[in-house]
mmCIF file of C-alpha atoms and ligand atoms in Angstrom:
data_model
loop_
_atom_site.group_PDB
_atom_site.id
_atom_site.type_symbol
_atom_site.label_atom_id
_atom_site.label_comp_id
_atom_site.label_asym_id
_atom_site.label_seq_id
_atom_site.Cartn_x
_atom_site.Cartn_y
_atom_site.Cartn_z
ATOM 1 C CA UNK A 1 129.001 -3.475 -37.925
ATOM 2 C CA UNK A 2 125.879 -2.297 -39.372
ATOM 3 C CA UNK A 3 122.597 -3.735 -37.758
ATOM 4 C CA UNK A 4 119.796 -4.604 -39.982
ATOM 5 C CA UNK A 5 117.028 -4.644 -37.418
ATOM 6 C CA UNK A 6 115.607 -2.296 -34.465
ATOM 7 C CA UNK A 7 113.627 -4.172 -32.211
ATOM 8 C CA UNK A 8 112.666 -1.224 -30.043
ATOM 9 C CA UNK A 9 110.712 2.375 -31.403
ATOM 10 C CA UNK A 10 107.209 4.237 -30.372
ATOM 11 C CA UNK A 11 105.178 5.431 -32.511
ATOM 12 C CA UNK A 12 102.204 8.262 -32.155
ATOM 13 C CA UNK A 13 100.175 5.951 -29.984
ATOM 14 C CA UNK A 14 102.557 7.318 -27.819
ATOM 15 C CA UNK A 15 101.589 10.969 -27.088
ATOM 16 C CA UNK A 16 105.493 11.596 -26.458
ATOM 17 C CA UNK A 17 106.137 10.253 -29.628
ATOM 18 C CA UNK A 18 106.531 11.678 -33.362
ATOM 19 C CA UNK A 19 105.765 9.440 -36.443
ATOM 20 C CA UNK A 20 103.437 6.726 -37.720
ATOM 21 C CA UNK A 21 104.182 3.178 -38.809
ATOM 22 C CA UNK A 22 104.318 4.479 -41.819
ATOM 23 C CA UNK A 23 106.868 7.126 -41.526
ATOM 24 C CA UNK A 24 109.511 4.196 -39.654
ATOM 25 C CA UNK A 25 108.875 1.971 -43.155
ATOM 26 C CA UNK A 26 109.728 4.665 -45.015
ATOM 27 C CA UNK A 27 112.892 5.588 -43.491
ATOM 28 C CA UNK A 28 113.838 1.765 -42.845
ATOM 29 C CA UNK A 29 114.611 1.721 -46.458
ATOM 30 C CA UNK A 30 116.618 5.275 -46.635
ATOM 31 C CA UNK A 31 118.317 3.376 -42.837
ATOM 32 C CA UNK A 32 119.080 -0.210 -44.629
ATOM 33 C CA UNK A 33 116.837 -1.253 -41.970
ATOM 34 C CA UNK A 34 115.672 -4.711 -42.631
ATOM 35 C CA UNK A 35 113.115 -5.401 -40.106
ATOM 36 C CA UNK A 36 111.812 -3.175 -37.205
ATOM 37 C CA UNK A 37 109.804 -3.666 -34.100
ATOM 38 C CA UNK A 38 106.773 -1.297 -32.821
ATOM 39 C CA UNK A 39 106.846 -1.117 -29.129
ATOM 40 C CA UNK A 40 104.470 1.312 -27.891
ATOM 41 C CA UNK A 41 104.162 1.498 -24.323
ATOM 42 C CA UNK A 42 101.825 -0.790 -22.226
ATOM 43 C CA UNK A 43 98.693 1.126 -20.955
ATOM 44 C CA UNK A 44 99.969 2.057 -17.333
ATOM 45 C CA UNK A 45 101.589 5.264 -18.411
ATOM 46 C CA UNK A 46 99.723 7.974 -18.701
ATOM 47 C CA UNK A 47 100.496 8.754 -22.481
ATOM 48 C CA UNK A 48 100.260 5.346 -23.514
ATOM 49 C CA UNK A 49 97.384 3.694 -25.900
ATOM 50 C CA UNK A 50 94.515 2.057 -24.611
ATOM 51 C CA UNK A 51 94.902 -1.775 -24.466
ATOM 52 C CA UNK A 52 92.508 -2.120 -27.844
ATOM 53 C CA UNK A 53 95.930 -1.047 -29.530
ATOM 54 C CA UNK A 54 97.648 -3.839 -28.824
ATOM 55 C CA UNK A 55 94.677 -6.315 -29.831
ATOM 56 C CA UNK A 56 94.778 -4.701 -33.301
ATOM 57 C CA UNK A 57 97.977 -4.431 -34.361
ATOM 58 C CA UNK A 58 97.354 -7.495 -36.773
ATOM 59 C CA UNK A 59 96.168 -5.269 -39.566
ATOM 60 C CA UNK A 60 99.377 -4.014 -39.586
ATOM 61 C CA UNK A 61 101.433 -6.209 -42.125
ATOM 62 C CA UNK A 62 104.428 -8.216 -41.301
ATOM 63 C CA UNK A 63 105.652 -7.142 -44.872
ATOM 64 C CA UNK A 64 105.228 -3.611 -46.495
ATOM 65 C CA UNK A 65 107.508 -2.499 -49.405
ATOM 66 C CA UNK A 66 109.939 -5.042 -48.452
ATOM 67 C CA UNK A 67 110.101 -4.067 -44.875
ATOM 68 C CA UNK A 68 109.344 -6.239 -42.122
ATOM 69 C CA UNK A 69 107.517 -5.602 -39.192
ATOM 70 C CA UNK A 70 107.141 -7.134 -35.232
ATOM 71 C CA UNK A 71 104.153 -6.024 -33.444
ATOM 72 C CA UNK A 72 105.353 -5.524 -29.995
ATOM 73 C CA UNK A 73 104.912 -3.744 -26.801
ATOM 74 C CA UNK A 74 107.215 -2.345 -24.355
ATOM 75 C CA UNK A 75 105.325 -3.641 -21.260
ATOM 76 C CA UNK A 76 105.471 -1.663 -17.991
ATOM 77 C CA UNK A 77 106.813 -3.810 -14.968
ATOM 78 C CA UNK A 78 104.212 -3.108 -12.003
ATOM 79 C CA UNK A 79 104.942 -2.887 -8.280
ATOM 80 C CA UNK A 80 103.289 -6.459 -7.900
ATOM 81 C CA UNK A 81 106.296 -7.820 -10.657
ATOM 82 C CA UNK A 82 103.009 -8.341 -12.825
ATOM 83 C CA UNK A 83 102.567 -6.536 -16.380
ATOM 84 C CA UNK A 84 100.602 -3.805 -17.618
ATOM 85 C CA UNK A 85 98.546 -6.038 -20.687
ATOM 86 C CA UNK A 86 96.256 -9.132 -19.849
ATOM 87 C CA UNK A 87 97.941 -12.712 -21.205
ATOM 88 C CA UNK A 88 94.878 -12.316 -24.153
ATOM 89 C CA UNK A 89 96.175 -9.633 -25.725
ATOM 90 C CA UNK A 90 100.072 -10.173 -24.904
ATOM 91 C CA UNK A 91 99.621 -13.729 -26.640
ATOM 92 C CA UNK A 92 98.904 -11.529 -30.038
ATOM 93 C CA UNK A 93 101.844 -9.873 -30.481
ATOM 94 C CA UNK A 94 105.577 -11.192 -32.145
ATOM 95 C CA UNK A 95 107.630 -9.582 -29.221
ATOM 96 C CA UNK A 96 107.209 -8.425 -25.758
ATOM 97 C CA UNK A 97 109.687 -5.948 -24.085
ATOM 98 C CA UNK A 98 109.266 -5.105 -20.858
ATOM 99 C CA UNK A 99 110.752 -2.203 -18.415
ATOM 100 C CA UNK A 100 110.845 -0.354 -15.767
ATOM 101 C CA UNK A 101 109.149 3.320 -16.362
ATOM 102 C CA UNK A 102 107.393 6.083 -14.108
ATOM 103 C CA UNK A 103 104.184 4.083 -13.120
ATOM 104 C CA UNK A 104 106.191 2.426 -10.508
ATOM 105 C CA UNK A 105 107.312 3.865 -7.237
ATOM 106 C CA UNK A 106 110.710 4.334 -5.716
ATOM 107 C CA UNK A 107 112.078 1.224 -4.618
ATOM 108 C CA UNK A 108 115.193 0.172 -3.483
ATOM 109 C CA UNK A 109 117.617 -1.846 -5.520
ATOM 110 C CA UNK A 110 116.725 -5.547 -4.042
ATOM 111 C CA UNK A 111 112.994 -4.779 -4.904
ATOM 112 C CA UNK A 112 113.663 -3.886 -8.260
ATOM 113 C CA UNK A 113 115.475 -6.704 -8.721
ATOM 114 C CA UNK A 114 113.322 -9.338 -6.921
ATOM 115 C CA UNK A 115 110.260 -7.771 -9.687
ATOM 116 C CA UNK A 116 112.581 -7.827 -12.450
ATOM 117 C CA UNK A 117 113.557 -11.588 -11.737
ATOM 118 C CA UNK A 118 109.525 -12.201 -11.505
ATOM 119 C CA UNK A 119 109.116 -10.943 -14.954
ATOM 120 C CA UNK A 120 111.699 -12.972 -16.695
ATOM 121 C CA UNK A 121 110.702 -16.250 -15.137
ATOM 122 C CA UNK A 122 107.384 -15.523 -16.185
ATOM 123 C CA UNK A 123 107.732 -16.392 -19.513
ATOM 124 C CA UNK A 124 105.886 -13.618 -20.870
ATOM 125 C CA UNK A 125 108.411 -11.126 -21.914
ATOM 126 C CA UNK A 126 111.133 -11.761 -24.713
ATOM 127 C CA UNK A 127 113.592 -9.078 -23.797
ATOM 128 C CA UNK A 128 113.617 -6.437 -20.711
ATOM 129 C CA UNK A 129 114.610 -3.100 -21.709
ATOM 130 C CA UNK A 130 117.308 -0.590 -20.470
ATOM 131 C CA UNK A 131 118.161 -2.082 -17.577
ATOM 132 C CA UNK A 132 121.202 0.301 -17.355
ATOM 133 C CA UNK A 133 118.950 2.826 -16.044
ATOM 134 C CA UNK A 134 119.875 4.523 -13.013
ATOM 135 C CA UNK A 135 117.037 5.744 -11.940
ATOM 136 C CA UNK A 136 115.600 1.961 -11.510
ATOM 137 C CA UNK A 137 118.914 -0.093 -9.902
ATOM 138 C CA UNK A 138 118.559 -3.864 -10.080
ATOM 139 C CA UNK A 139 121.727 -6.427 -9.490
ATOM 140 C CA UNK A 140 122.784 -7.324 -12.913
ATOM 141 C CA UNK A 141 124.371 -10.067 -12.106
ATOM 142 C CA UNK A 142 120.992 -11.872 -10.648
ATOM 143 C CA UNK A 143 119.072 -9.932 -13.367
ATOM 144 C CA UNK A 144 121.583 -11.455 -16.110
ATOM 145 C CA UNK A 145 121.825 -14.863 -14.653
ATOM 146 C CA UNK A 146 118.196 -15.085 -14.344
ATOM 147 C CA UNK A 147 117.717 -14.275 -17.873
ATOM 148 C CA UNK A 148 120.006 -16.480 -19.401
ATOM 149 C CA UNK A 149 118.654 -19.275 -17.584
ATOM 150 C CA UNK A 150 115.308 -18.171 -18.693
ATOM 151 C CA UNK A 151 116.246 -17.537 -22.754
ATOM 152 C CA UNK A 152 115.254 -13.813 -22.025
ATOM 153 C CA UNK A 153 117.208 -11.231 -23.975
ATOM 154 C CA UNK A 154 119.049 -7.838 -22.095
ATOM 155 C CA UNK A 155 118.398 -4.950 -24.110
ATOM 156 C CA UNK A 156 121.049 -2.355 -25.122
ATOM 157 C CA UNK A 157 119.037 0.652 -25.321
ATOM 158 C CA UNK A 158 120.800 3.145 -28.111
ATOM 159 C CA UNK A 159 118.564 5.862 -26.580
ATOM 160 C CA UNK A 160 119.864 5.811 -22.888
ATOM 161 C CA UNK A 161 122.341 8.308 -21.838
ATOM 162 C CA UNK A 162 121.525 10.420 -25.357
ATOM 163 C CA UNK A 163 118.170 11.253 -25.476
ATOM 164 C CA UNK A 164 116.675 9.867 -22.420
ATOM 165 C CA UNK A 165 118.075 8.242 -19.021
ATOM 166 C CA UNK A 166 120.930 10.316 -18.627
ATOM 167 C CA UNK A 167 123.984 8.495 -16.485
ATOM 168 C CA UNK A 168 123.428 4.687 -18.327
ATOM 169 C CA UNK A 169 126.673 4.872 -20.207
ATOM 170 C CA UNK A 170 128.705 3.272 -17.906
ATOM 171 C CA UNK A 171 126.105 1.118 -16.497
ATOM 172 C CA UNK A 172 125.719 -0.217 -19.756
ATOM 173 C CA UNK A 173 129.179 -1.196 -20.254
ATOM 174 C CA UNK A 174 129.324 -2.704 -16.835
ATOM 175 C CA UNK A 175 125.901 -5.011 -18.304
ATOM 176 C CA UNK A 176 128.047 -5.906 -21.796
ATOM 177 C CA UNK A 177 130.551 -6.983 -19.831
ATOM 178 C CA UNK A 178 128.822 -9.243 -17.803
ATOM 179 C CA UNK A 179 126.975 -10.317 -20.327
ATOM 180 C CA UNK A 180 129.925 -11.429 -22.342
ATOM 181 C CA UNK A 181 130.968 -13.801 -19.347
ATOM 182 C CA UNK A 182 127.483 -15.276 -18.849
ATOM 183 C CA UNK A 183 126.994 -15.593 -22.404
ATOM 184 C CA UNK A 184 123.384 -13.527 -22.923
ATOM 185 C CA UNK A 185 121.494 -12.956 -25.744
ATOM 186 C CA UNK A 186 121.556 -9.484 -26.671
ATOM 187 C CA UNK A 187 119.256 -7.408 -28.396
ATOM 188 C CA UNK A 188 119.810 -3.552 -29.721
ATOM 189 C CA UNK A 189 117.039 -0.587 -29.520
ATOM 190 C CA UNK A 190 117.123 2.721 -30.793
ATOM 191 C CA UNK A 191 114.323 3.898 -28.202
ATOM 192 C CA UNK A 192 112.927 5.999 -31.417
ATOM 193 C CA UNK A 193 110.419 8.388 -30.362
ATOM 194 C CA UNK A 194 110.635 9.901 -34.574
ATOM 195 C CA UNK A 195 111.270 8.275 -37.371
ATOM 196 C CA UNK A 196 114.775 10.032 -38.129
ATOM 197 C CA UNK A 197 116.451 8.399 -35.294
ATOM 198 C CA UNK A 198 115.442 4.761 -36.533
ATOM 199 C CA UNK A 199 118.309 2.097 -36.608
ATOM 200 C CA UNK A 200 120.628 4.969 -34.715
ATOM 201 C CA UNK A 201 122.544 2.597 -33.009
ATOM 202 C CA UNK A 202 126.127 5.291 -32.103
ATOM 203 C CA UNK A 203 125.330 4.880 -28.135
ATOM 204 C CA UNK A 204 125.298 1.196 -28.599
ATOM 205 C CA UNK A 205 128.053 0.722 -31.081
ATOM 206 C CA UNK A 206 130.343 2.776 -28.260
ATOM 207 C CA UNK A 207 129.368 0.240 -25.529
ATOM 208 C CA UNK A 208 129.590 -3.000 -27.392
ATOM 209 C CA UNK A 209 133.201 -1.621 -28.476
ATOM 210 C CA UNK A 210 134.092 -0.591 -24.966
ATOM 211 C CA UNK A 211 133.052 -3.695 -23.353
ATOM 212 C CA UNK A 212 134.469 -6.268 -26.110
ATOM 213 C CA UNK A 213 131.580 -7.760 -26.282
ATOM 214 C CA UNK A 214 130.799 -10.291 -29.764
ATOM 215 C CA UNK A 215 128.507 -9.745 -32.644
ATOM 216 C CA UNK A 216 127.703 -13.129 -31.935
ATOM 217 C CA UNK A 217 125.607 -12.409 -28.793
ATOM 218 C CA UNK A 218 123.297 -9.551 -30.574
ATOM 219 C CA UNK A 219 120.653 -10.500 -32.334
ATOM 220 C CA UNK A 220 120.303 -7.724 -34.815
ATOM 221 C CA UNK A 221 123.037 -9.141 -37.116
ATOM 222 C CA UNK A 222 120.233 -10.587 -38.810
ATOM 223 C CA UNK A 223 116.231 -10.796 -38.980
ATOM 224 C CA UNK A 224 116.396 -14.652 -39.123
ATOM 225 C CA UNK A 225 118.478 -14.615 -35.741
ATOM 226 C CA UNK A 226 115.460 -12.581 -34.348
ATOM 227 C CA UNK A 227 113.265 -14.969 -36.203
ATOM 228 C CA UNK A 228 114.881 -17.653 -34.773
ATOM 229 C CA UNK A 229 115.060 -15.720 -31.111
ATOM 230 C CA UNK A 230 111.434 -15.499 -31.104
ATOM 231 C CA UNK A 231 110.903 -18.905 -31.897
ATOM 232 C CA UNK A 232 112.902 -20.433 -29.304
ATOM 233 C CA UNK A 233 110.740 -18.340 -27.072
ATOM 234 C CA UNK A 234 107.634 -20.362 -28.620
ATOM 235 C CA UNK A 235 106.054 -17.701 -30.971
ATOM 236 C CA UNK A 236 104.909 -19.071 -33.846
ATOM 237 C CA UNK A 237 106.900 -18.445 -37.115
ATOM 238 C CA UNK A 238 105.592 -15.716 -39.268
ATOM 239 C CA UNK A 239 105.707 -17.653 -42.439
ATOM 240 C CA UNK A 240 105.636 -14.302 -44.533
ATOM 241 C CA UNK A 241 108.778 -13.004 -42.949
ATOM 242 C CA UNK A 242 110.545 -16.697 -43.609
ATOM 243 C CA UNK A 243 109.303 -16.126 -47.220
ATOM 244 C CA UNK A 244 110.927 -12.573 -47.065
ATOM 245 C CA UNK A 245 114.473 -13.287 -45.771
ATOM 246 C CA UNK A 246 115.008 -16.374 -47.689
ATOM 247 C CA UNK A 247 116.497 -13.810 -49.801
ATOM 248 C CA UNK A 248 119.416 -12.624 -47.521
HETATM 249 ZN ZN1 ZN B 301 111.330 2.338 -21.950
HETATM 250 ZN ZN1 ZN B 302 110.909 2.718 -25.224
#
């Protein structure tokens, strides 16, 4: 299956990260990449852009050259289960991942979880992010339950295991699985920290076939199912992108 849309990639406004906005549009077309999302990360890590980038990102277009674009943030999840960007600025952007990263201490696996659980019923974050990690444990039964219930999405990160998070493989599998019984909504990430590795979705593609889990639970089949996603999670519609992908 080929995916038309990544819904998770950093840009420069992460230090620890390679290309411009510019650079993912361009290779979205030479990646039959329909739609992508920007997710820099919130402002709790230490390389990560000041809040005023997330209050701007509306002069970037949803449309350039035929590409669409989300203007997101991968939100850190803080020890208090609370997020790293106020409600005012969060209430800008298209799509909100959220994850655990190194501004948090080590916890044990119930904590984790009980934070994790805090931020889905929250209501502010659309999808949580590699939650295969084993560095950050969380039950993902509770975790998966909890998001279902809550019309949160469970990321499949195509970075984890490859060039980051090393030991999520199986972990991932184990989540696919579950989520196949519980009946998630899934949504696919390259984790791109440069351009080249847009819409790279091998880690992924290995776990969805390993796990049996449907095309009919990911969300990157298509940018109206994202459209769609998003608006079941009460953003407004972009009307632009609807004008876009009334073509495919
Ligand atoms: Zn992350
Ligand atoms: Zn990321």
């Amino acid at each position: 299956m080929r995916f038309l849309v990544d819904l998770h990639t950093h840009t420069v406004a992460s230090d620890h990260a390679y290309s411009t906005v510019n650079d993912y549009v361009m290779q979205a077309d030479k990646s039959g990449i329909a739609m992508f999302a920007v997710t820099d990360h919130g402002p709790d890590l230490e390389d990560a852009p000041h809040k005023w980038h997330f209050g701007n990102l509306h002069v970037i277009p949803h449309v350039v050259d035929n590409i669409a674009i989300l203007r997101g943030i991968e939100a850190n999840i803080r020890a208090d289960g609370t997020l790293d960007l106020d409600d005012v600025y969060l209430n800008r952007l298209d799509i909100v991942l959220a994850g655990f990263h190194p501004n948090i201490d080590k916890l044990d696996e119930a904590e984790y979880t009980r934070l994790m659980v805090k931020v889905i019923e929250s209501g502010k974050v659309d999808i949580v992010s590699h939650i295969g990690n084993p560095r950050y444990p969380v039950d993902y039964k509770t975790i998966l339950e909890c998001a279902k219930a809550n019309n949160v999405a469970i990321e499949l990160n195509s970075s984890s295991g490859i060039n980051t998070r090393k030991g999520s493989h199986d972990n991932c599998v184990k989540v696919a699985k579950l989520a196949k019984e519980i009946g998630n909504t899934i949504s696919l990430g390259s984790d791109a920290h440069v351009c080249y590795f847009l819409g790279n979705f091998k880690e992924t593609d290995k776990v969805i076939e390993e796990s049996g889990l449907g095309y009919d639970h990911i969300i990157n089949t298509s940018p109206m199912k994202v459209l769609d996603f998003l608006e079941s999670r009460g953003h407004e519609p972009i009307e632009s992108l609807h004008n876009l992908f009334t073509l495919y």
